Every structure is written in C-alpha cells, then in structure tokens.
Coordinates of C-alpha atoms in Angstrom, one line a residue:
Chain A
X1 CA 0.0 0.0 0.0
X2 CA 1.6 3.5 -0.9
X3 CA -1.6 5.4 -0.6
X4 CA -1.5 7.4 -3.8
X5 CA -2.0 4.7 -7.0
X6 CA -4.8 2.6 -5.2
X7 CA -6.9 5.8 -5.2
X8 CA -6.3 6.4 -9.1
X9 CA -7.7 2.6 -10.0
X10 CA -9.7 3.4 -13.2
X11 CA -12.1 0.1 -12.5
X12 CA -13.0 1.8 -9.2
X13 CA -13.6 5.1 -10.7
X14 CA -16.3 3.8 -13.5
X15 CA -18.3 2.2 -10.5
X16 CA -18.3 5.4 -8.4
X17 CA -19.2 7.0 -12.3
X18 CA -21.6 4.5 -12.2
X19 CA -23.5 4.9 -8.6
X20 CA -23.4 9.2 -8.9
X21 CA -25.3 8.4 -12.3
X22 CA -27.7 6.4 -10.7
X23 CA -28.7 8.3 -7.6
X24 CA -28.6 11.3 -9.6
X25 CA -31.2 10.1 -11.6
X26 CA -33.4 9.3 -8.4
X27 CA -32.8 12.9 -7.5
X28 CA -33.0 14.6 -10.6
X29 CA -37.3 14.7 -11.0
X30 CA -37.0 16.6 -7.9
X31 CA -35.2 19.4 -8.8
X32 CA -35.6 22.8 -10.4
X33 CA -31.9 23.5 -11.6
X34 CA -28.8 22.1 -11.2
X35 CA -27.0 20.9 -8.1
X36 CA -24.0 22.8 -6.7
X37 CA -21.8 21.8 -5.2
X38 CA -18.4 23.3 -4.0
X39 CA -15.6 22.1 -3.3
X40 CA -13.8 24.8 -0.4
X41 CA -10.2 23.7 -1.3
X42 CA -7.9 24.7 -4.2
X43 CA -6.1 20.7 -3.8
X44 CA -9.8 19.7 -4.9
X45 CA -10.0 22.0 -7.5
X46 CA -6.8 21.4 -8.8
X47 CA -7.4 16.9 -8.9
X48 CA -11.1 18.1 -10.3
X49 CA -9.2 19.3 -13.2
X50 CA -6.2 17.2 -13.9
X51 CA -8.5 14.3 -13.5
X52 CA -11.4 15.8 -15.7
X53 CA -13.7 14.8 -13.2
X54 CA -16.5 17.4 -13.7
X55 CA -16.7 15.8 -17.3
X56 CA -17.7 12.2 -15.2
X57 CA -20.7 14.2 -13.4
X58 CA -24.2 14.1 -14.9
X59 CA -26.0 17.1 -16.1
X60 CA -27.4 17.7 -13.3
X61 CA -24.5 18.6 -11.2
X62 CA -22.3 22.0 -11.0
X63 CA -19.4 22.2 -9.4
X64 CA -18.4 25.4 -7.4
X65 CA -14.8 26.1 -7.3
X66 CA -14.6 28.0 -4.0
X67 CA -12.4 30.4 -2.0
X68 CA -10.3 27.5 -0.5
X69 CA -6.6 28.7 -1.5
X70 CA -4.6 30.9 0.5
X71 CA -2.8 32.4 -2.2
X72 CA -5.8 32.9 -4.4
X73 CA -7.8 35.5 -1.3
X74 CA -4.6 37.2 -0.2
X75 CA -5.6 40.3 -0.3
X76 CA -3.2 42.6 -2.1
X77 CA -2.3 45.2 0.4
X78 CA -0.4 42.3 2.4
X79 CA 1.3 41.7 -1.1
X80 CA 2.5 45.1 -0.7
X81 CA 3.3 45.1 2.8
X82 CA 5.6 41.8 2.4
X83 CA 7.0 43.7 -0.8
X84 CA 7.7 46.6 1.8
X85 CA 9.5 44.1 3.9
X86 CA 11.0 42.6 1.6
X87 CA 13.2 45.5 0.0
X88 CA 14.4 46.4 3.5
X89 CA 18.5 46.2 3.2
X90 CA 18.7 43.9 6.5
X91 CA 16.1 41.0 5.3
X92 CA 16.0 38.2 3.5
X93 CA 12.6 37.2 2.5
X94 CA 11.4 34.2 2.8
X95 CA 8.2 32.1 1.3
X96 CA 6.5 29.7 -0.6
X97 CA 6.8 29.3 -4.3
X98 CA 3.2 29.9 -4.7
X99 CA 3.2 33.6 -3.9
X100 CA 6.2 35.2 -5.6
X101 CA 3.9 36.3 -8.2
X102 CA 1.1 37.0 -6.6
X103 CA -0.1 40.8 -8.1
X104 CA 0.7 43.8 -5.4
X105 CA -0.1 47.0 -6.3
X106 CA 2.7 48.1 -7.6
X107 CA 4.6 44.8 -7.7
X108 CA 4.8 41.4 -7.0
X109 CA 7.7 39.6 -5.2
X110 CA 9.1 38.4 -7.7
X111 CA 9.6 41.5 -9.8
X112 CA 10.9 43.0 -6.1
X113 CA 13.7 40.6 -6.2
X114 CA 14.2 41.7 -9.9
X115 CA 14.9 44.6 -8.7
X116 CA 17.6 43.7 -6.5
X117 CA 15.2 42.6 -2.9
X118 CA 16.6 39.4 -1.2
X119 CA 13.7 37.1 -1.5
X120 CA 14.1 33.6 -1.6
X121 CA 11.8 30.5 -2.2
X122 CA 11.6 27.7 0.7
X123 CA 10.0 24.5 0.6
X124 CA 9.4 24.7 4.3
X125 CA 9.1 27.2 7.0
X126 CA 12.1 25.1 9.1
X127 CA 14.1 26.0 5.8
X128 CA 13.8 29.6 6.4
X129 CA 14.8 29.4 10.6
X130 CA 17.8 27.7 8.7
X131 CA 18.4 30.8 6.9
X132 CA 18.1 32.5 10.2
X133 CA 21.2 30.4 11.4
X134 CA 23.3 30.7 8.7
X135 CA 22.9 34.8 8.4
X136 CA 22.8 35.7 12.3
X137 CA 23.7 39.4 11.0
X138 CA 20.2 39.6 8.5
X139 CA 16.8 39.2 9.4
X140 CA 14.6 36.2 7.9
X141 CA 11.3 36.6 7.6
X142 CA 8.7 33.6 6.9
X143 CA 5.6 34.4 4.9
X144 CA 3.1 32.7 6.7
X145 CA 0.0 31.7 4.4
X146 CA -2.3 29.4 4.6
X147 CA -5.3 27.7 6.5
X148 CA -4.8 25.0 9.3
X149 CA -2.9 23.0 7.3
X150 CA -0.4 25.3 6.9
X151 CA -0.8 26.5 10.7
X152 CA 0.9 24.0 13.1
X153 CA 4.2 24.0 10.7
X154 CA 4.8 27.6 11.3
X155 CA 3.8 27.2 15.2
X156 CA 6.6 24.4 15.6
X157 CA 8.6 26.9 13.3
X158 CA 8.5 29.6 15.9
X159 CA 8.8 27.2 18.8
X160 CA 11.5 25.7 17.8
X161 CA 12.9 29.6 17.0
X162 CA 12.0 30.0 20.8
X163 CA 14.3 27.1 22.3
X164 CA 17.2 27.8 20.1
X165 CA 17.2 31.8 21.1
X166 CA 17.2 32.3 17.2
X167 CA 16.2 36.1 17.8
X168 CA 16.2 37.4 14.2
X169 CA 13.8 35.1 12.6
X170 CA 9.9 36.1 12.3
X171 CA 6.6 35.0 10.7
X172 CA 4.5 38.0 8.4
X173 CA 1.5 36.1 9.6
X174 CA -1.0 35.8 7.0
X175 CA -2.6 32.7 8.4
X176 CA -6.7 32.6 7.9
X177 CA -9.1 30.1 9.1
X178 CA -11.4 27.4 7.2
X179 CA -14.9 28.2 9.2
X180 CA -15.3 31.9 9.2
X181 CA -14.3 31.7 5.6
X182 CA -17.1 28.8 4.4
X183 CA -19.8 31.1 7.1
X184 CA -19.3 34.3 4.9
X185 CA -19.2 32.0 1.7
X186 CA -23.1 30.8 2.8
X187 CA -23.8 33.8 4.1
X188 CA -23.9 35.0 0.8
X189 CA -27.6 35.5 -0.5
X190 CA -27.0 35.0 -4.3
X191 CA -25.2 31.7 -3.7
X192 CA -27.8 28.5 -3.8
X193 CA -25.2 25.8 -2.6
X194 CA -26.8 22.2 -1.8
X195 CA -23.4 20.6 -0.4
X196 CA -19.8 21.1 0.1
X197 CA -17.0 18.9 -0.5
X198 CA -14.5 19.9 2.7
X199 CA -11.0 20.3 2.8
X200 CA -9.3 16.8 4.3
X201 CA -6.1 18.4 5.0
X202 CA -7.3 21.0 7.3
X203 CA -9.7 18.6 8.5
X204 CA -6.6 16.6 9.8
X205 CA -5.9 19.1 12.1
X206 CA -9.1 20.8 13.6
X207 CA -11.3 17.7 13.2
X208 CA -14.6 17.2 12.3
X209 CA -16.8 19.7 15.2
X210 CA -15.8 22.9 13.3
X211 CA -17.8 21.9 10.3
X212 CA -20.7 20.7 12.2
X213 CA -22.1 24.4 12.1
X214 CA -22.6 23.9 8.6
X215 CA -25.0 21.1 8.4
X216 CA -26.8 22.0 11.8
X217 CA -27.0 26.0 11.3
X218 CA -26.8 25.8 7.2
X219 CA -28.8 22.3 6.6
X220 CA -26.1 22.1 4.4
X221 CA -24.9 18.1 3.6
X222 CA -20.9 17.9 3.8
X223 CA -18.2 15.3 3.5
X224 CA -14.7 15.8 3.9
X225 CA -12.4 14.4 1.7
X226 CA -9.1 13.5 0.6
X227 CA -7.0 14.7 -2.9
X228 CA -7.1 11.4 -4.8
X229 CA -9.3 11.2 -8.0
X230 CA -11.4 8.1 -6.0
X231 CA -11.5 10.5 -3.0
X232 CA -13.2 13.2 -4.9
X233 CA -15.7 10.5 -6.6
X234 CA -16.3 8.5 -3.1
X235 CA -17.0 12.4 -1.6
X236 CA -19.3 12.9 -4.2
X237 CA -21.0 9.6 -4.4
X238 CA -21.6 10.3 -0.6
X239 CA -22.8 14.2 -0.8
X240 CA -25.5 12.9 -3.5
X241 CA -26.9 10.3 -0.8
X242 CA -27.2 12.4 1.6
X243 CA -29.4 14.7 -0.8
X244 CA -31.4 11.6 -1.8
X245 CA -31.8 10.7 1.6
X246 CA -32.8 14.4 2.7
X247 CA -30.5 14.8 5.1
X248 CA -27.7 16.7 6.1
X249 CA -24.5 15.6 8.2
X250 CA -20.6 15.8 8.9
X251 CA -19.3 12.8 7.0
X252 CA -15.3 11.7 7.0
X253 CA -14.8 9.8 4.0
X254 CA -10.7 10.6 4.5
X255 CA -11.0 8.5 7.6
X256 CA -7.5 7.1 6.8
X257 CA -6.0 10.4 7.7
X258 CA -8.5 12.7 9.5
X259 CA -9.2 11.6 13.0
X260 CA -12.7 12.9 14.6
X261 CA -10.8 15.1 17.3
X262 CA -8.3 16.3 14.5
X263 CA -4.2 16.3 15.7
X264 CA -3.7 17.2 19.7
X265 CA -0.4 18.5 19.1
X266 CA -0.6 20.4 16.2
X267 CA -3.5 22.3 17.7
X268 CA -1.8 22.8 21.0
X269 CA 1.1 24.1 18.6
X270 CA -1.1 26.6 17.1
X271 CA -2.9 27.8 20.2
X272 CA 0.4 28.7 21.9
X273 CA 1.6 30.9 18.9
X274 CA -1.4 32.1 17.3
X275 CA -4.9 34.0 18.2
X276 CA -7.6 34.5 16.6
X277 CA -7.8 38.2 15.0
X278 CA -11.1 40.3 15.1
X279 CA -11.6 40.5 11.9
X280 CA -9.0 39.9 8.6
X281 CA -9.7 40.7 5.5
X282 CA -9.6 38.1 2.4
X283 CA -9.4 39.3 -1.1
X284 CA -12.6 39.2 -3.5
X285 CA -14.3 38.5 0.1
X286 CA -14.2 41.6 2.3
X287 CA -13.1 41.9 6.2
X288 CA -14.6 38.4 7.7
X289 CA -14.8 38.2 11.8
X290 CA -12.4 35.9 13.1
X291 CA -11.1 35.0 9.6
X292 CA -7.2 35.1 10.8
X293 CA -4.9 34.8 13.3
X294 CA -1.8 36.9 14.4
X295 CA 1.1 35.6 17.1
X296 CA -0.3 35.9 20.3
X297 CA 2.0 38.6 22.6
X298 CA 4.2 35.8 24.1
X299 CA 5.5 35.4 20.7
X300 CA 5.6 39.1 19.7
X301 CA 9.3 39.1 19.4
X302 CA 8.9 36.6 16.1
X303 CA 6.2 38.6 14.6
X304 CA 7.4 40.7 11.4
X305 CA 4.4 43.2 12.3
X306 CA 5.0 44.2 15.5
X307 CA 8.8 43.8 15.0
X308 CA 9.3 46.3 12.0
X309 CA 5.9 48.5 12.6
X310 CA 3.9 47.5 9.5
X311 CA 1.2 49.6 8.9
X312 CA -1.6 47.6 7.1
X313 CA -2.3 48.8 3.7
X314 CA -5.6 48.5 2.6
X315 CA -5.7 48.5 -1.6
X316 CA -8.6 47.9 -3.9
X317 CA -8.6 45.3 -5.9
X318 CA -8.4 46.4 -9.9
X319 CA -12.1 47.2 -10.7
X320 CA -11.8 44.6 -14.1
X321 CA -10.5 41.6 -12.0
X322 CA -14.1 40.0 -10.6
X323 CA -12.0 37.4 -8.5
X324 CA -14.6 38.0 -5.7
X325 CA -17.4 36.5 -8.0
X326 CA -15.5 33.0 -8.9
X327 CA -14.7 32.5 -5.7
X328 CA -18.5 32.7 -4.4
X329 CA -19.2 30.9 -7.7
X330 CA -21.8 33.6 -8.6
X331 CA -19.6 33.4 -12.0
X332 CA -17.6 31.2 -13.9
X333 CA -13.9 32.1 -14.8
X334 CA -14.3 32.3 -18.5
X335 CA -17.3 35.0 -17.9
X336 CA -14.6 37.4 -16.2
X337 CA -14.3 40.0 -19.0
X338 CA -10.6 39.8 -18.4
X339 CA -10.0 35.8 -18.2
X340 CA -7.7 34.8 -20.9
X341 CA -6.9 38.5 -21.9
X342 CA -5.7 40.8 -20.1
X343 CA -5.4 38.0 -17.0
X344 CA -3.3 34.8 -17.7
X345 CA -1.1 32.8 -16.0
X346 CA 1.8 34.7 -17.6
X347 CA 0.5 38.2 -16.5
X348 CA -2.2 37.3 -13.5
X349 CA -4.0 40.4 -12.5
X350 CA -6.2 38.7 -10.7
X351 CA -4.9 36.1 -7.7
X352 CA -7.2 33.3 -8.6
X353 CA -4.8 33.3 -11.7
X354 CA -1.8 33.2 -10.0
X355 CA -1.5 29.3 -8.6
X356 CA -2.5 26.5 -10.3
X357 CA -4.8 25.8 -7.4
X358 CA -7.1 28.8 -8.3
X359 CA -10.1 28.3 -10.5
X360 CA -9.2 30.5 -13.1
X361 CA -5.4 28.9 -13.8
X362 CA -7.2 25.7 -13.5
X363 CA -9.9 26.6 -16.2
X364 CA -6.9 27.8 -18.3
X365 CA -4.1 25.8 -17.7
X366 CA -7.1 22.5 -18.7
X367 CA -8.2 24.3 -22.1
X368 CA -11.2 25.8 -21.1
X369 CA -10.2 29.3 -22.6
X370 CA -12.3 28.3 -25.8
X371 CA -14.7 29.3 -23.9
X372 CA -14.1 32.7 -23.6
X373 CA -14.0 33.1 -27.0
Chain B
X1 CA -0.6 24.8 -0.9
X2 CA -2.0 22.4 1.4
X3 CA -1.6 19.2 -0.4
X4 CA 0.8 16.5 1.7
X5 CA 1.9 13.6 0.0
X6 CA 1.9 9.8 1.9
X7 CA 5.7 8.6 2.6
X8 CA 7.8 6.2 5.0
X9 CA 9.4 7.1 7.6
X10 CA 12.5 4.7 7.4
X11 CA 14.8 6.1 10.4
X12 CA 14.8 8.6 13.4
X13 CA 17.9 11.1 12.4
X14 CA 17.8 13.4 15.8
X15 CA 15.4 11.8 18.7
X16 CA 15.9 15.1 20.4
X17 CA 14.8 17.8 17.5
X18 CA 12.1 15.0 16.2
X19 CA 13.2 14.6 13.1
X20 CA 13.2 11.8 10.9
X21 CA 14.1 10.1 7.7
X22 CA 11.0 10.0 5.4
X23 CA 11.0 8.2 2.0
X24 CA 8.8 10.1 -0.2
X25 CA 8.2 7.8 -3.7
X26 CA 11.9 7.0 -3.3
X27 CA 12.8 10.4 -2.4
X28 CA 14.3 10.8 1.5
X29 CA 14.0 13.4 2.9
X30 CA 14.3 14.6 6.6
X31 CA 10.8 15.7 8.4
X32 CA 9.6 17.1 11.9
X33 CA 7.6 14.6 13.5
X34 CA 6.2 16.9 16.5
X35 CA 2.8 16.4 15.3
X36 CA 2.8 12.2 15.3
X37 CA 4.4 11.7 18.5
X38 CA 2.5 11.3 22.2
X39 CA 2.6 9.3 25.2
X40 CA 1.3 6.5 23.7
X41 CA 3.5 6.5 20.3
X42 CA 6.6 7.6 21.1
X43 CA 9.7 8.6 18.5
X44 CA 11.3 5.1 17.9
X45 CA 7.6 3.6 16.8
X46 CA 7.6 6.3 14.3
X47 CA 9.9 3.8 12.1
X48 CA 7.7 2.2 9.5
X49 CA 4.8 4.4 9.7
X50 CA 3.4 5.8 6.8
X51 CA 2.8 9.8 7.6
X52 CA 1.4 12.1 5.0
X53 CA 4.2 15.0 4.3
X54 CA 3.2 18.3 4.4
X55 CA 6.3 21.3 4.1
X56 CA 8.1 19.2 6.0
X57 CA 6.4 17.9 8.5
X58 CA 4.7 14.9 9.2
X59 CA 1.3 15.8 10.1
X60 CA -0.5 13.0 10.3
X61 CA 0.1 8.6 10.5
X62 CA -2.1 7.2 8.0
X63 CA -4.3 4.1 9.2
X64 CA -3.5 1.5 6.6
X65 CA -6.6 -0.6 7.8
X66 CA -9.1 2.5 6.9
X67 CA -7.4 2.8 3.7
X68 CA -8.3 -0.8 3.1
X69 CA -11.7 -0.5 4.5
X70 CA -12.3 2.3 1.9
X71 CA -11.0 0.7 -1.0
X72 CA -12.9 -2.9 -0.1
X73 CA -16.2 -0.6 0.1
X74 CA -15.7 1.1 -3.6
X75 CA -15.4 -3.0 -5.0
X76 CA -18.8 -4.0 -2.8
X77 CA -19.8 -0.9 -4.8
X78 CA -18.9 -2.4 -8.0
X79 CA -19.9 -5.7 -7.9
X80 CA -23.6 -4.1 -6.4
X81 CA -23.2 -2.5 -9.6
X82 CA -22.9 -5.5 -11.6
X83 CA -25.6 -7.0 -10.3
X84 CA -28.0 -4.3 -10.7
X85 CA -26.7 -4.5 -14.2
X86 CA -27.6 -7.9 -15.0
X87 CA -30.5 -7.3 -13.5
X88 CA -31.2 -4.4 -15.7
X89 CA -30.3 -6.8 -18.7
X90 CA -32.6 -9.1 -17.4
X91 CA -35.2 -7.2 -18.1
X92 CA -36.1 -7.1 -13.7
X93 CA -35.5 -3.5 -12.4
X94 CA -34.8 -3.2 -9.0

C-alpha cells in the first residue's frame, strides 16, 4: 500500500461514475436547476481538473470552485506590505513558491527581487529558521500563508525559534481560518449551494466539530475528503446520498487520515503561537470576523508586524479583475471580462490566476479558454 | 498549498529535535515529526509508519486498515453494480 496509485484505479472510478449516475437520476425529477456543489479547497479544484472529473458528473450537477486557497484570497495590500518588507536592506525574505507572483499594487515579489530585494523561495518554514542560522547578521522573515494545514508547521517553526534563542527570525502572519471563511461564503444571499465537498487536509488538524455548524445552522450536507481522484468520486457519491436521503450531516470519507478530534499537538502548537484576529480581511471576500490569526503577545518578538511597525495597507482590488465573484461561484472564470486576456497565467491580475490551485489557472491551464471566445 | 503527500518514515535522524528520515516515492527526505508523537507513540515507533508530508512535517500517520476498509467498500460498490446490471439486462428492475 503507498496510498496514492490505489486511489487512481480506473475500475473503481467507473463504479463510483456509475453509482453518482444512478442516484442522480433518483434525485433529478426533484429538482428545479442544477445541483451545486463546491468544493472549499484549491487541492480539490486542482485533482477536479487534472483528473477531468467534472466531465464524469451528470447534467445535473455543477461544481463550485470556492475560495479554498490561501494564495488565491490574499488580499493585495499584504502583497505590498511583504514587498515593503522585503526590499528592507537587512532582510532576507522568505516564502512559498506559490506567492512570488502573486499581483501587489505596484509589484509582485518576484519583480521586487528583480529589482535587486533578497527574496528567496523555501520549501518549508524550518528552511527559512535555517536561513536565520546561517545569516545571524540579516533578518529572515517567513511568509506565513495558509489555512490550518499550513498553521501547526509555522507554530513548531516559531517554537523551535524559541528554544534555540534564534532572535532574528519572524513570521509575516498571513494565516486565515477554514470556518469563518465557508460562514461568509453561505452567508452569501445569491449563492444557492446544496453541499460542500471539505477540505481533508485542514480537517486533519481541527477535526470534524468545526464543520458541524454547517450542516446543523446551514442544513447544508458535507463530506470531507481526501485529494485522490477516487477521493473526490467516493466524496461525491456520498454528498448525492445524503441529498437523496434528505439529510444533512458531517461525514469523514478521509478516515485514513482525519481523526474525529483532528491532531492534539498540532493544535496545542497553534494555540500557543497564534490567536484568533477580530476580523482579517480576504481578497474578492471583504473583512470576515475571526477569519485570521496573528502571534499571540508571548511570541511578539517573532512577529514581522509588530517587530518592524507595518502599517496595514488597505488597496482595492483592480475594478476589471471580478475574483470575488468565482470565488462565491456567482460566476464562472471564462465570464470574467478579463479571463484569458488581459489576465493569464503569464501576466495574472487577478490572484485566482496566480497558482495553479485557483479556479481561473485551472480553467486555463485544462483548455477551457475556448470558452471565452 | 496544502496538499501533503503519503511517505515512510525509514529512520529517526535526531530523537531530540524530532526529526526523521522519510521516504517520499523514493525520495528521502528529513521531516519534523512533532505532530505524530505522544505518550502513547513515542519517537522510535515512528519507524515504518506511513505519515502524509506536508512542508516538512509529518502531520499526520495514515491508518493503513481504513485505507483498506475504503478501497474494499468502492469493489462491494462495484460488484452491487454489476448485479443491478444484470438485472437491468434481465429485463427485472430493481
């Protein structure tokens, strides 16, 4: 077992194919339009498309591609704060391939470091504190992104930081959270969602009660769900039952990795260095109560913020780029009047055109810009 | 961004930091394994455990027995399939 080929088996796939076809038809007499259904995470948009999965699905089912990647709903006033920490003489900039070329105002990070900032890519935050050892007379800074998944390996980050007396290492905390974010997603009033596909990874950590909200409050059916094409299928196969069967519930099918109660010590890792903020604001979303977290004052020695006064810049997003309307599904990507023109992946303007985990470089990257035309 | 990826972890490199040696589809690498280790699971039964890999860290073990339990439900699915299938052919709906 290597836990990656045994959920691509093609055999498996066409029964799953098979069983969504056939409760679908059961459920389709009963309905007045189309089913959607979103999956929260940019890793399930991203198998969706490499697997053509939405292409399996009957008529009768839409899929939302929603606001689930970190990179895609950074909003881009903290692009231009990190760019304003990053050209600072003393630091070396640290962060995730994924943003370097995520739009600022005025620049990305990439184009800062063309221009002579020292920003570097790291495949993990322990990378940077590395940096942090090897350059004790610059100051390393980690951009934090991410939901809980991303969370408890900055926390341990910082911890470790801690022991060691590493004193010029610190997080630019960009860190949001997965409930808030799905709340101001249903909150919505054009959105007509009938079930969400949830995100397994984050899952792993919080555990299932912070969804429960969702189904109780929202009589909303969800199932969490691993990154594998047979994941995605299983998920689905699941969501439609529930909707058959009228009812709406929490269910795990990533049971081989989430446990109920999610990871102890990753949460006790993230309560120690991180509290929830008031309110944070996420691009094409707005400011959503208790969307993010910052480092908690015990920790405010390894927080870039406090450490090098960052005032928050608030920018608007370019009035063309209608990110804010894929990401609550109200549109599809190739109805932006810029997708495929003045947006690619080559020149992004918008973020959700940035990573490949963002709807609109998924509907491009997979051929779908005939559809523009 | 917050995809992991399923490896082995095939040795413990520093007890004291918790790290580890993780093969990664024949890739090793070295990994934190804060996150896997408790009272009841301590660092040296780490070795052989499949964790999935997430920036370097091993967030979570993978339970090989739900894995299977998963898989063995999506061929009871299939073969239901069949049969409503032949029955279907039959000409007998179910």
């Amino acid at each position: 077992m290597k836990f990656v080929d045994e959920f691509r088996d093609s055999q498996k796939a066409q029964y799953l194919k098979q069983a969504i076809h056939n409760l679908a038809q059961q459920i389709e007499p009963t309905l007045s339009r189309p089913l959607q259904l979103m999956e929260f995470c940019g890793g399930h948009t991203h198998t969706i498309f490499r697997y053509g999965i939405e292409q399996l699905l009957p008529d009768c089912i839409e899929m939302v591609h929603g606001p689930g990647c970190p990179v895609c709903v950074l909003p881009m006033g903290r692009v231009d704060d990190a760019v304003n920490l990053a050209i600072r003489p003393e630091v070396i900039f640290t962060t995730f391939g994924d943003a370097m070329r995520v739009p600022g105002s005025t620049m990305s990070l990439l184009q800062a470091r063309g221009k002579g900032a020292d920003v570097r890519m790291v495949y993990s935050p322990m990378d940077a504190l590395n940096l942090a050892r090897q350059n004790p007379e610059r100051e390393v800074i980690f951009f934090a992104l991410g939901f809980e998944t991303t969370m408890p390996s900055t926390a341990l980050t910082v911890l470790q930081a801690e022991r060691e007396g590493i004193k010029n290492f610190s997080l630019f905390c960009n860190h949001i959270t997965t409930a808030p974010t799905i709340k101001a997603v249903l909150d919505e009033p054009d959105l007509m969602l009938d079930g969400f596909l949830a995100p397994g990874h984050v899952a792993m950590v919080i555990g299932l009660q912070p969804f429960e909200f969702i189904a109780r409050d929202y009589y909303k059916p969800l199932v969490i769900t691993g990154f594998e094409p047979l994941d995605i299928l299983q998920a689905l196969w699941m969501l439609l039952k529930q909707i058959a069967e009228q009812r709406c519930a929490v269910e795990n099918q990533y049971a081989r990795v989430v446990q109920p109660t999610g990871n102890k010590a990753a949460l006790n890792a993230i309560h120690q260095v991180f509290a929830t903020r008031e309110h944070f604001e996420l691009r094409g979303l707005g400011s959503i109560d208790h969307s993010g977290v910052g480092m908690t004052a015990n920790y405010s020695g390894f927080d870039a913020e406090r450490k090098f006064a960052v005032k928050p810049l608030t920018v608007i997003d370019p009035k063309e780029c209608q990110c804010g309307a894929v990401i609550k599904g109200l549109i599809k990507p190739w109805e932006c009047q810029i997708f495929g023109k003045a947006c690619t992946p080559e020149t992004p303007m918008g973020a959700l055109m940035v990573s490949s985990e963002g709807a609109c470089a998924a509907y491009y990257n997979h051929g779908y810009r005939s559809a523009a035309a | 961004m917050c995809l992991g990826i399923p490896g082995q972890i095939t040795a413990i490199s520093d007890a004291d930091k918790l790290m580890a040696k993780v093969n990664v589809s024949g890739i090793v690498r070295e990994v934190n394994i804060a996150c896997i280790v408790d009272e009841e699971h301590t660092v040296e039964q780490c070795v052989g455990d499949w964790v999935l890999v997430h920036v370097g860290f091993a967030m979570s073990r993978i339970d090989e027995e739900e894995a299977l339990h998963t898989l063995r439900l999506l061929d009871e699915l299939g073969e239901l399939q069949q049969e409503l299938d032949a029955m279907e052919a039959s000409g007998v709906r179910a």
